[in-house]
Amino acid sequence: MTTLSDAYRNAPLLPHHIIPLDFDSVKHVPESHSWENSDSGLLIRIQPQPPESLPIIDLADPSALNLVGQACQTWGMFQVTNHGISSALLRDVEYETGRFFSLPAKEKTKALRSPGGASGYGVARITPFFNKFMWHEGFTIVESPVDHAREVWPHAYQRFCEVMEEYQKKMKELAERLLVLILKYLGLPGEPHDLHWLPHPPSDDPFRPASCTALQLNYYPSCPNPAQAMGLAPHTDSFLLTILHQVNGTHGGLEVLKDGAGWVRVVPTEGALVVNVGDMLRIMSNDLFPSVLHRVVVDKTRHRMSLAYFYGPPMDHRLSPILAGGAPVRFRPVTVREYIEMKAKNLDDALSRVRVRS
C-alpha cells in the first residue's frame, strides 16, 4: 500500500529546511526569519481587516447539510460546534502537545523528520518555496507517533501516543461525517461506487481502503518583533478537509484571504473547531468550493498552539470532479499520490497543472 512517506520521498528536503530555529535562544528576529523586505510575495503584506463573521455551524442543526455546503461555497472555511469531540480529549491533546513543545530544542530534534519523510519534528514542508523561514515549529504524525515519541521519552512515551491515536480516531470520524454532508450537498446520493473508501454509514470494516490522513502539531513562539515575522506563509491545504483545533488561551493568529475583504482573522470560538476546504475537495466539487489561502501571524507576548488534522482519500484513489447539471469539467483526473507529489514540487501552481484549459 502506498503511503504519504512514499509520495514525499521524491521531493526530499535539505537539512536546513527541516531543523527549526532554537527560538528560546534569540532576542531579535534574525535576517533569515525577517519578512519585512522579503520578495516572497505581496500576499504577505496585505493588512488584515476587522473580523468578519466566519460561519459557525451547529452540527446538531437540522439544516447542517445546507449550512455546511453553503459555507464551503462562499468561504471555503467555517467553524463547527456539537462536533462530538469531548472537552476532556481536547484538554488531553493540548497537554501532550504542550509537553512536547516545551522541551529543549536538543530534545525535540531527537524526533526530527527525515529529509524524504512525512512524519516527525521540523519546520513546515512549504518552507523551501519561500526565501525566508517561518516563526514556527511542528510535529507531524502519520498514524502512530510511537517511533519518534520513544526517542524523546524512552520511558514515558505511552501516554503521548495513546492520546494522539485516540484524537486521530475521533478526528477521522468527524471528517467522514462532514464529508458525507458535503457530498450530499453536491448532489451525490446514496453510496457512491467510486468512493468505496468512505463509509456509508461510518464503520470499522477492515477491508475498506485506508484514507490518507495526518495530524500536524503546530507551535508558534512569541516573537520579539511580530511585524517582521510570519508564523506560517500563505498556502492552501492539499487534502479534502482540514480540521483545526486552536488551543484556548493562546494567540489566535489564523487569517483567511477572502475575496473583497483581504485577510480576515479567524477569532477562536470556545468549543468550536475550524474546518477548511483543501485542493482535493476543490477538484471533486469541480471548482465550486474554493481552497482558500490562509496564513498565521505571530504575537509579541503570547505563543500559539494548534492541531491540524488532514483527511484525504487513499493514495491510489483517482480524483475527478463530481458533475452536477452538465457543468463543464474543470479538472482532469489525478491520483492522490500524483497530486501530493506535484504540490511537493510546485506549491503555487499544482491546481493549475490539473485544470482543464478552456
mmCIF file of C-alpha atoms in Angstrom:
data_model
loop_
_atom_site.group_PDB
_atom_site.id
_atom_site.type_symbol
_atom_site.label_atom_id
_atom_site.label_comp_id
_atom_site.label_asym_id
_atom_site.label_seq_id
_atom_site.Cartn_x
_atom_site.Cartn_y
_atom_site.Cartn_z
ATOM 1 C CA MET A 1 0.000 0.000 0.000
ATOM 2 C CA THR A 2 1.333 3.439 -0.980
ATOM 3 C CA THR A 3 1.891 5.795 1.955
ATOM 4 C CA LEU A 4 2.298 9.526 2.431
ATOM 5 C CA SER A 5 6.009 8.994 3.004
ATOM 6 C CA ASP A 6 6.262 7.274 -0.397
ATOM 7 C CA ALA A 7 4.797 10.366 -2.053
ATOM 8 C CA TYR A 8 7.220 12.736 -0.302
ATOM 9 C CA ARG A 9 10.253 10.551 -0.992
ATOM 10 C CA ASN A 10 10.576 12.031 -4.479
ATOM 11 C CA ALA A 11 10.761 15.574 -3.084
ATOM 12 C CA PRO A 12 13.237 15.359 -0.179
ATOM 13 C CA LEU A 13 14.066 18.445 1.878
ATOM 14 C CA LEU A 14 17.556 19.732 2.601
ATOM 15 C CA PRO A 15 18.621 19.551 6.288
ATOM 16 C CA HIS A 16 18.387 23.346 6.751
ATOM 17 C CA HIS A 17 14.774 23.097 5.551
ATOM 18 C CA ILE A 18 13.949 20.658 8.365
ATOM 19 C CA ILE A 19 15.555 21.855 11.601
ATOM 20 C CA PRO A 20 13.699 24.771 13.277
ATOM 21 C CA LEU A 21 15.423 27.736 14.856
ATOM 22 C CA ASP A 22 16.019 27.462 18.607
ATOM 23 C CA PHE A 23 13.568 30.275 19.330
ATOM 24 C CA ASP A 24 14.438 30.380 23.033
ATOM 25 C CA SER A 25 17.994 31.408 22.168
ATOM 26 C CA VAL A 26 17.203 34.548 20.124
ATOM 27 C CA LYS A 27 16.438 38.062 21.378
ATOM 28 C CA HIS A 28 15.760 39.591 17.945
ATOM 29 C CA VAL A 29 14.306 38.363 14.678
ATOM 30 C CA PRO A 30 17.297 37.112 12.644
ATOM 31 C CA GLU A 31 17.620 38.125 8.996
ATOM 32 C CA SER A 32 16.827 34.546 7.965
ATOM 33 C CA HIS A 33 13.364 34.934 9.543
ATOM 34 C CA SER A 34 12.660 38.590 8.725
ATOM 35 C CA TRP A 35 9.914 39.059 6.125
ATOM 36 C CA GLU A 36 9.996 42.863 6.360
ATOM 37 C CA ASN A 37 11.727 43.329 2.990
ATOM 38 C CA SER A 38 11.027 39.871 1.640
ATOM 39 C CA ASP A 39 10.305 39.252 -2.028
ATOM 40 C CA SER A 40 8.197 36.194 -1.132
ATOM 41 C CA GLY A 41 5.047 37.850 -2.438
ATOM 42 C CA LEU A 42 2.719 40.777 -1.888
ATOM 43 C CA LEU A 43 0.203 38.492 -0.171
ATOM 44 C CA ILE A 44 2.376 38.621 2.923
ATOM 45 C CA ARG A 45 1.998 42.370 3.222
ATOM 46 C CA ILE A 46 -1.765 42.725 2.768
ATOM 47 C CA GLN A 47 -3.007 44.054 6.094
ATOM 48 C CA PRO A 48 -5.780 42.175 7.944
ATOM 49 C CA GLN A 49 -9.262 43.643 8.036
ATOM 50 C CA PRO A 50 -11.600 43.854 11.048
ATOM 51 C CA PRO A 51 -13.054 40.425 11.848
ATOM 52 C CA GLU A 52 -15.915 39.269 9.643
ATOM 53 C CA SER A 53 -18.372 36.606 10.629
ATOM 54 C CA LEU A 54 -16.846 33.288 9.646
ATOM 55 C CA PRO A 55 -19.804 30.871 9.660
ATOM 56 C CA ILE A 56 -20.250 28.922 12.909
ATOM 57 C CA ILE A 57 -22.362 25.808 12.296
ATOM 58 C CA ASP A 58 -24.046 23.644 14.911
ATOM 59 C CA LEU A 59 -23.827 20.110 13.521
ATOM 60 C CA ALA A 60 -26.949 19.217 15.521
ATOM 61 C CA ASP A 61 -28.935 21.765 13.487
ATOM 62 C CA PRO A 62 -31.405 20.067 11.092
ATOM 63 C CA SER A 63 -30.142 22.471 8.402
ATOM 64 C CA ALA A 64 -26.491 21.500 8.923
ATOM 65 C CA LEU A 65 -26.182 19.890 5.463
ATOM 66 C CA ASN A 66 -27.099 23.093 3.634
ATOM 67 C CA LEU A 67 -25.209 25.322 6.063
ATOM 68 C CA VAL A 68 -22.006 23.308 5.611
ATOM 69 C CA GLY A 69 -22.379 23.261 1.824
ATOM 70 C CA GLN A 70 -23.034 26.990 1.635
ATOM 71 C CA ALA A 71 -20.053 27.754 3.882
ATOM 72 C CA CYS A 72 -17.811 25.610 1.664
ATOM 73 C CA GLN A 73 -19.066 27.505 -1.355
ATOM 74 C CA THR A 74 -18.880 31.069 -0.033
ATOM 75 C CA TRP A 75 -15.926 30.911 2.370
ATOM 76 C CA GLY A 76 -14.108 27.611 1.933
ATOM 77 C CA MET A 77 -13.798 27.694 5.725
ATOM 78 C CA PHE A 78 -16.155 27.560 8.713
ATOM 79 C CA GLN A 79 -16.321 26.617 12.388
ATOM 80 C CA VAL A 80 -18.350 23.744 13.831
ATOM 81 C CA THR A 81 -19.864 23.089 17.261
ATOM 82 C CA ASN A 82 -21.554 19.930 18.575
ATOM 83 C CA HIS A 83 -18.854 18.049 16.704
ATOM 84 C CA GLY A 84 -18.602 15.100 19.080
ATOM 85 C CA ILE A 85 -15.019 15.681 20.270
ATOM 86 C CA SER A 86 -15.083 15.736 24.058
ATOM 87 C CA SER A 87 -13.589 18.613 26.017
ATOM 88 C CA ALA A 88 -11.643 16.035 28.052
ATOM 89 C CA LEU A 89 -9.915 14.714 24.906
ATOM 90 C CA LEU A 90 -9.169 18.255 23.743
ATOM 91 C CA ARG A 91 -7.587 19.032 27.125
ATOM 92 C CA ASP A 92 -5.509 15.854 26.948
ATOM 93 C CA VAL A 93 -4.240 16.562 23.447
ATOM 94 C CA GLU A 94 -3.439 20.172 24.380
ATOM 95 C CA TYR A 95 -1.425 18.988 27.385
ATOM 96 C CA GLU A 96 0.567 16.424 25.404
ATOM 97 C CA THR A 97 1.230 18.903 22.601
ATOM 98 C CA GLY A 98 2.489 21.437 25.134
ATOM 99 C CA ARG A 99 4.588 18.751 26.813
ATOM 100 C CA PHE A 100 6.460 18.145 23.572
ATOM 101 C CA PHE A 101 6.995 21.759 22.509
ATOM 102 C CA SER A 102 8.142 22.828 25.989
ATOM 103 C CA LEU A 103 11.157 20.527 25.700
ATOM 104 C CA PRO A 104 14.619 21.999 24.994
ATOM 105 C CA ALA A 105 15.493 22.183 21.295
ATOM 106 C CA LYS A 106 18.074 19.412 21.623
ATOM 107 C CA GLU A 107 15.442 17.020 22.982
ATOM 108 C CA LYS A 108 12.881 17.836 20.285
ATOM 109 C CA THR A 109 15.384 17.158 17.488
ATOM 110 C CA LYS A 110 15.523 13.531 18.640
ATOM 111 C CA ALA A 111 12.194 13.248 16.794
ATOM 112 C CA LEU A 112 13.497 15.017 13.677
ATOM 113 C CA ARG A 113 11.763 14.282 10.392
ATOM 114 C CA SER A 114 13.920 12.576 7.754
ATOM 115 C CA PRO A 115 14.575 14.539 4.501
ATOM 116 C CA GLY A 116 12.126 12.435 2.496
ATOM 117 C CA GLY A 117 9.813 11.541 5.358
ATOM 118 C CA ALA A 118 6.300 12.658 6.213
ATOM 119 C CA SER A 119 6.362 12.295 10.000
ATOM 120 C CA GLY A 120 8.459 13.801 12.767
ATOM 121 C CA TYR A 121 9.620 17.160 14.113
ATOM 122 C CA GLY A 122 10.658 20.049 11.883
ATOM 123 C CA VAL A 123 9.705 23.187 10.021
ATOM 124 C CA ALA A 124 6.700 23.364 7.688
ATOM 125 C CA ARG A 125 7.086 21.426 4.438
ATOM 126 C CA ILE A 126 6.250 24.577 2.468
ATOM 127 C CA THR A 127 9.452 26.253 3.724
ATOM 128 C CA PRO A 128 11.583 25.731 0.548
ATOM 129 C CA PHE A 129 9.105 27.730 -1.547
ATOM 130 C CA PHE A 130 9.865 30.956 0.333
ATOM 131 C CA ASN A 131 13.102 32.902 0.696
ATOM 132 C CA LYS A 132 12.558 33.423 4.429
ATOM 133 C CA PHE A 133 11.967 30.993 7.279
ATOM 134 C CA MET A 134 8.785 30.979 9.341
ATOM 135 C CA TRP A 135 8.336 31.565 13.084
ATOM 136 C CA HIS A 136 7.061 28.038 13.564
ATOM 137 C CA GLU A 137 7.935 24.513 14.578
ATOM 138 C CA GLY A 138 5.825 21.428 14.070
ATOM 139 C CA PHE A 139 5.486 17.728 14.723
ATOM 140 C CA THR A 140 3.742 15.671 12.019
ATOM 141 C CA ILE A 141 2.103 12.384 12.996
ATOM 142 C CA VAL A 142 1.058 9.781 10.437
ATOM 143 C CA GLU A 143 -0.860 7.002 12.214
ATOM 144 C CA SER A 144 1.215 6.207 15.327
ATOM 145 C CA PRO A 145 3.860 8.580 16.731
ATOM 146 C CA VAL A 146 5.473 5.770 18.737
ATOM 147 C CA ASP A 147 8.821 5.611 16.904
ATOM 148 C CA HIS A 148 9.549 9.322 17.350
ATOM 149 C CA ALA A 149 7.984 9.596 20.816
ATOM 150 C CA ARG A 150 10.121 6.741 22.101
ATOM 151 C CA GLU A 151 13.257 8.640 21.032
ATOM 152 C CA VAL A 152 12.123 11.687 23.028
ATOM 153 C CA TRP A 153 10.727 9.926 26.108
ATOM 154 C CA PRO A 154 12.266 6.411 26.308
ATOM 155 C CA HIS A 155 10.258 5.563 29.431
ATOM 156 C CA ALA A 156 7.310 7.979 29.221
ATOM 157 C CA TYR A 157 6.021 7.882 25.647
ATOM 158 C CA GLN A 158 2.918 5.712 26.077
ATOM 159 C CA ARG A 159 0.525 8.442 27.243
ATOM 160 C CA PHE A 160 1.528 10.785 24.398
ATOM 161 C CA CYS A 161 0.902 8.014 21.859
ATOM 162 C CA GLU A 162 -2.417 6.937 23.379
ATOM 163 C CA VAL A 163 -3.802 10.483 23.340
ATOM 164 C CA MET A 164 -2.647 11.252 19.787
ATOM 165 C CA GLU A 165 -4.023 7.982 18.435
ATOM 166 C CA GLU A 166 -7.399 8.496 20.137
ATOM 167 C CA TYR A 167 -7.557 12.071 18.847
ATOM 168 C CA GLN A 168 -6.853 10.908 15.285
ATOM 169 C CA LYS A 169 -9.581 8.264 15.569
ATOM 170 C CA LYS A 170 -12.168 10.863 16.626
ATOM 171 C CA MET A 171 -10.995 13.355 14.006
ATOM 172 C CA LYS A 172 -11.355 10.719 11.290
ATOM 173 C CA GLU A 173 -14.939 10.045 12.363
ATOM 174 C CA LEU A 174 -15.712 13.768 12.270
ATOM 175 C CA ALA A 175 -14.032 14.264 8.886
ATOM 176 C CA GLU A 176 -16.087 11.438 7.367
ATOM 177 C CA ARG A 177 -19.272 12.783 8.931
ATOM 178 C CA LEU A 178 -18.600 16.187 7.374
ATOM 179 C CA LEU A 179 -17.635 14.712 4.021
ATOM 180 C CA VAL A 180 -20.884 12.755 3.781
ATOM 181 C CA LEU A 181 -22.801 16.024 4.306
ATOM 182 C CA ILE A 182 -20.693 17.794 1.683
ATOM 183 C CA LEU A 183 -21.121 15.049 -0.928
ATOM 184 C CA LYS A 184 -24.886 15.089 -0.395
ATOM 185 C CA TYR A 185 -24.845 18.865 -0.893
ATOM 186 C CA LEU A 186 -23.029 18.284 -4.184
ATOM 187 C CA GLY A 187 -25.885 16.019 -5.268
ATOM 188 C CA LEU A 188 -24.258 12.630 -4.764
ATOM 189 C CA PRO A 189 -26.998 10.441 -3.216
ATOM 190 C CA GLY A 190 -26.593 7.004 -1.712
ATOM 191 C CA GLU A 191 -23.282 5.161 -1.615
ATOM 192 C CA PRO A 192 -21.015 6.349 -4.466
ATOM 193 C CA HIS A 193 -19.339 3.379 -6.170
ATOM 194 C CA ASP A 194 -16.112 5.270 -6.814
ATOM 195 C CA LEU A 195 -15.786 6.430 -3.182
ATOM 196 C CA HIS A 196 -15.586 2.932 -1.701
ATOM 197 C CA TRP A 197 -13.089 4.192 0.897
ATOM 198 C CA LEU A 198 -15.754 6.404 2.511
ATOM 199 C CA PRO A 199 -18.080 4.561 4.938
ATOM 200 C CA HIS A 200 -21.854 4.943 4.483
ATOM 201 C CA PRO A 201 -22.604 4.941 7.416
ATOM 202 C CA PRO A 202 -19.246 5.064 9.244
ATOM 203 C CA SER A 203 -17.919 1.596 10.078
ATOM 204 C CA ASP A 204 -14.814 -0.282 11.116
ATOM 205 C CA ASP A 205 -14.742 -2.511 8.016
ATOM 206 C CA PRO A 206 -11.196 -3.977 7.975
ATOM 207 C CA PHE A 207 -11.342 -4.397 4.186
ATOM 208 C CA ARG A 208 -12.120 -0.769 3.470
ATOM 209 C CA PRO A 209 -9.133 1.013 1.831
ATOM 210 C CA ALA A 210 -7.363 3.302 4.271
ATOM 211 C CA SER A 211 -7.906 7.023 3.856
ATOM 212 C CA CYS A 212 -4.798 9.214 3.755
ATOM 213 C CA THR A 213 -4.555 11.230 6.953
ATOM 214 C CA ALA A 214 -2.031 13.159 9.041
ATOM 215 C CA LEU A 215 -2.024 15.142 12.277
ATOM 216 C CA GLN A 216 0.128 18.265 12.467
ATOM 217 C CA LEU A 217 1.002 19.722 15.881
ATOM 218 C CA ASN A 218 1.937 23.407 15.482
ATOM 219 C CA TYR A 219 3.788 25.766 17.789
ATOM 220 C CA TYR A 220 4.350 29.477 17.132
ATOM 221 C CA PRO A 221 6.548 31.033 19.840
ATOM 222 C CA SER A 222 6.077 34.630 20.963
ATOM 223 C CA CYS A 223 8.146 36.891 18.717
ATOM 224 C CA PRO A 224 10.288 39.954 19.595
ATOM 225 C CA ASN A 225 9.007 41.812 16.511
ATOM 226 C CA PRO A 226 5.823 40.291 15.035
ATOM 227 C CA ALA A 227 5.749 42.852 12.201
ATOM 228 C CA GLN A 228 8.921 41.277 10.829
ATOM 229 C CA ALA A 229 7.978 37.629 11.177
ATOM 230 C CA MET A 230 5.497 35.220 9.598
ATOM 231 C CA GLY A 231 4.143 32.268 11.561
ATOM 232 C CA LEU A 232 3.002 30.328 8.514
ATOM 233 C CA ALA A 233 3.131 31.762 4.987
ATOM 234 C CA PRO A 234 0.013 31.869 2.773
ATOM 235 C CA HIS A 235 -0.871 28.488 1.321
ATOM 236 C CA THR A 236 -3.772 26.175 0.561
ATOM 237 C CA ASP A 237 -4.079 22.684 2.029
ATOM 238 C CA SER A 238 -3.711 19.673 -0.264
ATOM 239 C CA PHE A 239 -6.225 17.142 1.059
ATOM 240 C CA LEU A 240 -10.039 17.113 1.094
ATOM 241 C CA LEU A 241 -10.588 18.665 4.519
ATOM 242 C CA THR A 242 -8.530 20.150 7.331
ATOM 243 C CA ILE A 243 -9.970 20.214 10.857
ATOM 244 C CA LEU A 244 -8.124 22.641 13.113
ATOM 245 C CA HIS A 245 -8.189 22.969 16.885
ATOM 246 C CA GLN A 246 -6.892 26.345 18.077
ATOM 247 C CA VAL A 247 -5.740 25.840 21.646
ATOM 248 C CA ASN A 248 -7.643 28.072 24.060
ATOM 249 C CA GLY A 249 -5.657 30.690 25.918
ATOM 250 C CA THR A 250 -3.009 31.017 23.215
ATOM 251 C CA HIS A 251 -2.699 33.627 20.458
ATOM 252 C CA GLY A 252 -5.294 33.142 17.662
ATOM 253 C CA GLY A 253 -3.273 34.198 14.658
ATOM 254 C CA LEU A 254 -5.096 32.319 11.880
ATOM 255 C CA GLU A 255 -6.176 34.505 8.939
ATOM 256 C CA VAL A 256 -8.024 33.590 5.751
ATOM 257 C CA LEU A 257 -7.912 35.551 2.480
ATOM 258 C CA LYS A 258 -11.474 36.393 1.406
ATOM 259 C CA ASP A 259 -12.390 37.995 -1.894
ATOM 260 C CA GLY A 260 -13.274 41.631 -1.369
ATOM 261 C CA ALA A 261 -12.212 41.652 2.274
ATOM 262 C CA GLY A 262 -8.493 40.847 2.333
ATOM 263 C CA TRP A 263 -7.088 38.909 5.271
ATOM 264 C CA VAL A 264 -9.803 38.083 7.805
ATOM 265 C CA ARG A 265 -8.823 36.988 11.330
ATOM 266 C CA VAL A 266 -10.427 33.698 12.424
ATOM 267 C CA VAL A 267 -11.321 34.501 16.029
ATOM 268 C CA PRO A 268 -11.154 31.348 18.215
ATOM 269 C CA THR A 269 -14.577 30.309 19.477
ATOM 270 C CA GLU A 270 -14.928 28.330 22.702
ATOM 271 C CA GLY A 271 -15.682 24.687 21.914
ATOM 272 C CA ALA A 272 -15.547 25.131 18.128
ATOM 273 C CA LEU A 273 -13.258 23.541 15.537
ATOM 274 C CA VAL A 274 -12.224 25.224 12.288
ATOM 275 C CA VAL A 275 -12.822 23.318 9.043
ATOM 276 C CA ASN A 276 -11.373 24.341 5.691
ATOM 277 C CA VAL A 277 -11.647 23.059 2.141
ATOM 278 C CA GLY A 278 -8.492 21.585 0.596
ATOM 279 C CA ASP A 279 -7.390 21.349 -3.025
ATOM 280 C CA MET A 280 -8.720 17.810 -3.464
ATOM 281 C CA LEU A 281 -12.229 18.857 -2.442
ATOM 282 C CA ARG A 282 -11.954 21.782 -4.829
ATOM 283 C CA ILE A 283 -11.240 19.263 -7.583
ATOM 284 C CA MET A 284 -14.112 16.974 -6.529
ATOM 285 C CA SER A 285 -16.504 19.938 -6.353
ATOM 286 C CA ASN A 286 -15.491 20.921 -9.901
ATOM 287 C CA ASP A 287 -14.281 24.334 -8.660
ATOM 288 C CA LEU A 288 -17.498 25.089 -6.756
ATOM 289 C CA PHE A 289 -15.682 25.152 -3.399
ATOM 290 C CA PRO A 290 -12.571 27.347 -3.081
ATOM 291 C CA SER A 291 -9.488 26.001 -1.324
ATOM 292 C CA VAL A 292 -8.684 29.275 0.372
ATOM 293 C CA LEU A 293 -5.322 30.812 1.114
ATOM 294 C CA HIS A 294 -4.663 31.082 4.827
ATOM 295 C CA ARG A 295 -1.726 32.138 6.967
ATOM 296 C CA VAL A 296 -0.696 32.517 10.609
ATOM 297 C CA VAL A 297 0.651 35.694 12.196
ATOM 298 C CA VAL A 298 2.532 35.782 15.498
ATOM 299 C CA ASP A 299 2.316 37.815 18.689
ATOM 300 C CA LYS A 300 4.893 39.614 20.840
ATOM 301 C CA THR A 301 3.843 38.228 24.222
ATOM 302 C CA ARG A 302 1.746 35.132 23.528
ATOM 303 C CA HIS A 303 2.621 31.862 21.833
ATOM 304 C CA ARG A 304 0.180 29.894 19.692
ATOM 305 C CA MET A 305 -0.544 26.178 19.591
ATOM 306 C CA SER A 306 -2.846 24.393 17.193
ATOM 307 C CA LEU A 307 -3.547 20.899 15.895
ATOM 308 C CA ALA A 308 -4.429 20.407 12.232
ATOM 309 C CA TYR A 309 -5.932 17.104 11.078
ATOM 310 C CA PHE A 310 -5.732 16.456 7.335
ATOM 311 C CA TYR A 311 -8.138 13.993 5.704
ATOM 312 C CA GLY A 312 -7.916 12.656 2.163
ATOM 313 C CA PRO A 313 -8.762 9.580 0.071
ATOM 314 C CA PRO A 314 -6.434 6.570 -0.214
ATOM 315 C CA MET A 315 -3.181 7.317 -2.045
ATOM 316 C CA ASP A 316 -4.161 5.343 -5.140
ATOM 317 C CA HIS A 317 -7.640 6.911 -5.414
ATOM 318 C CA ARG A 318 -8.282 8.720 -8.683
ATOM 319 C CA LEU A 319 -9.680 12.200 -8.003
ATOM 320 C CA SER A 320 -12.109 13.673 -10.504
ATOM 321 C CA PRO A 321 -14.936 16.233 -10.410
ATOM 322 C CA ILE A 322 -18.424 15.252 -9.289
ATOM 323 C CA LEU A 323 -20.504 16.689 -12.071
ATOM 324 C CA ALA A 324 -23.993 18.050 -11.470
ATOM 325 C CA GLY A 325 -26.263 19.619 -14.059
ATOM 326 C CA GLY A 326 -23.945 19.015 -17.005
ATOM 327 C CA ALA A 327 -21.349 21.589 -15.941
ATOM 328 C CA PRO A 328 -18.110 21.555 -17.965
ATOM 329 C CA VAL A 329 -15.271 19.555 -16.443
ATOM 330 C CA ARG A 330 -12.724 21.931 -14.904
ATOM 331 C CA PHE A 331 -10.070 19.444 -13.730
ATOM 332 C CA ARG A 332 -8.563 16.326 -15.278
ATOM 333 C CA PRO A 333 -8.404 13.124 -13.217
ATOM 334 C CA VAL A 334 -5.353 12.735 -10.967
ATOM 335 C CA THR A 335 -4.466 10.224 -8.249
ATOM 336 C CA VAL A 336 -3.950 11.385 -4.687
ATOM 337 C CA ARG A 337 -0.292 10.367 -4.836
ATOM 338 C CA GLU A 338 0.262 12.225 -8.123
ATOM 339 C CA TYR A 339 -1.245 15.388 -6.700
ATOM 340 C CA ILE A 340 0.758 15.253 -3.458
ATOM 341 C CA GLU A 341 3.983 14.719 -5.423
ATOM 342 C CA MET A 342 3.021 17.569 -7.757
ATOM 343 C CA LYS A 343 2.350 20.005 -4.914
ATOM 344 C CA ALA A 344 5.523 18.982 -3.058
ATOM 345 C CA LYS A 345 7.420 20.332 -6.066
ATOM 346 C CA ASN A 346 5.054 23.127 -7.193
ATOM 347 C CA LEU A 347 3.312 24.761 -4.246
ATOM 348 C CA ASP A 348 1.587 27.608 -6.060
ATOM 349 C CA ASP A 349 0.536 26.045 -9.351
ATOM 350 C CA ALA A 350 -0.293 22.406 -8.612
ATOM 351 C CA LEU A 351 -4.016 23.059 -9.197
ATOM 352 C CA SER A 352 -3.356 24.851 -12.465
ATOM 353 C CA ARG A 353 -1.458 21.785 -13.694
ATOM 354 C CA VAL A 354 -4.590 19.635 -13.426
ATOM 355 C CA ARG A 355 -7.002 22.325 -14.608
ATOM 356 C CA VAL A 356 -8.679 21.729 -17.990
ATOM 357 C CA ARG A 357 -7.809 24.528 -20.387
ATOM 358 C CA SER A 358 -10.850 26.231 -21.882
#
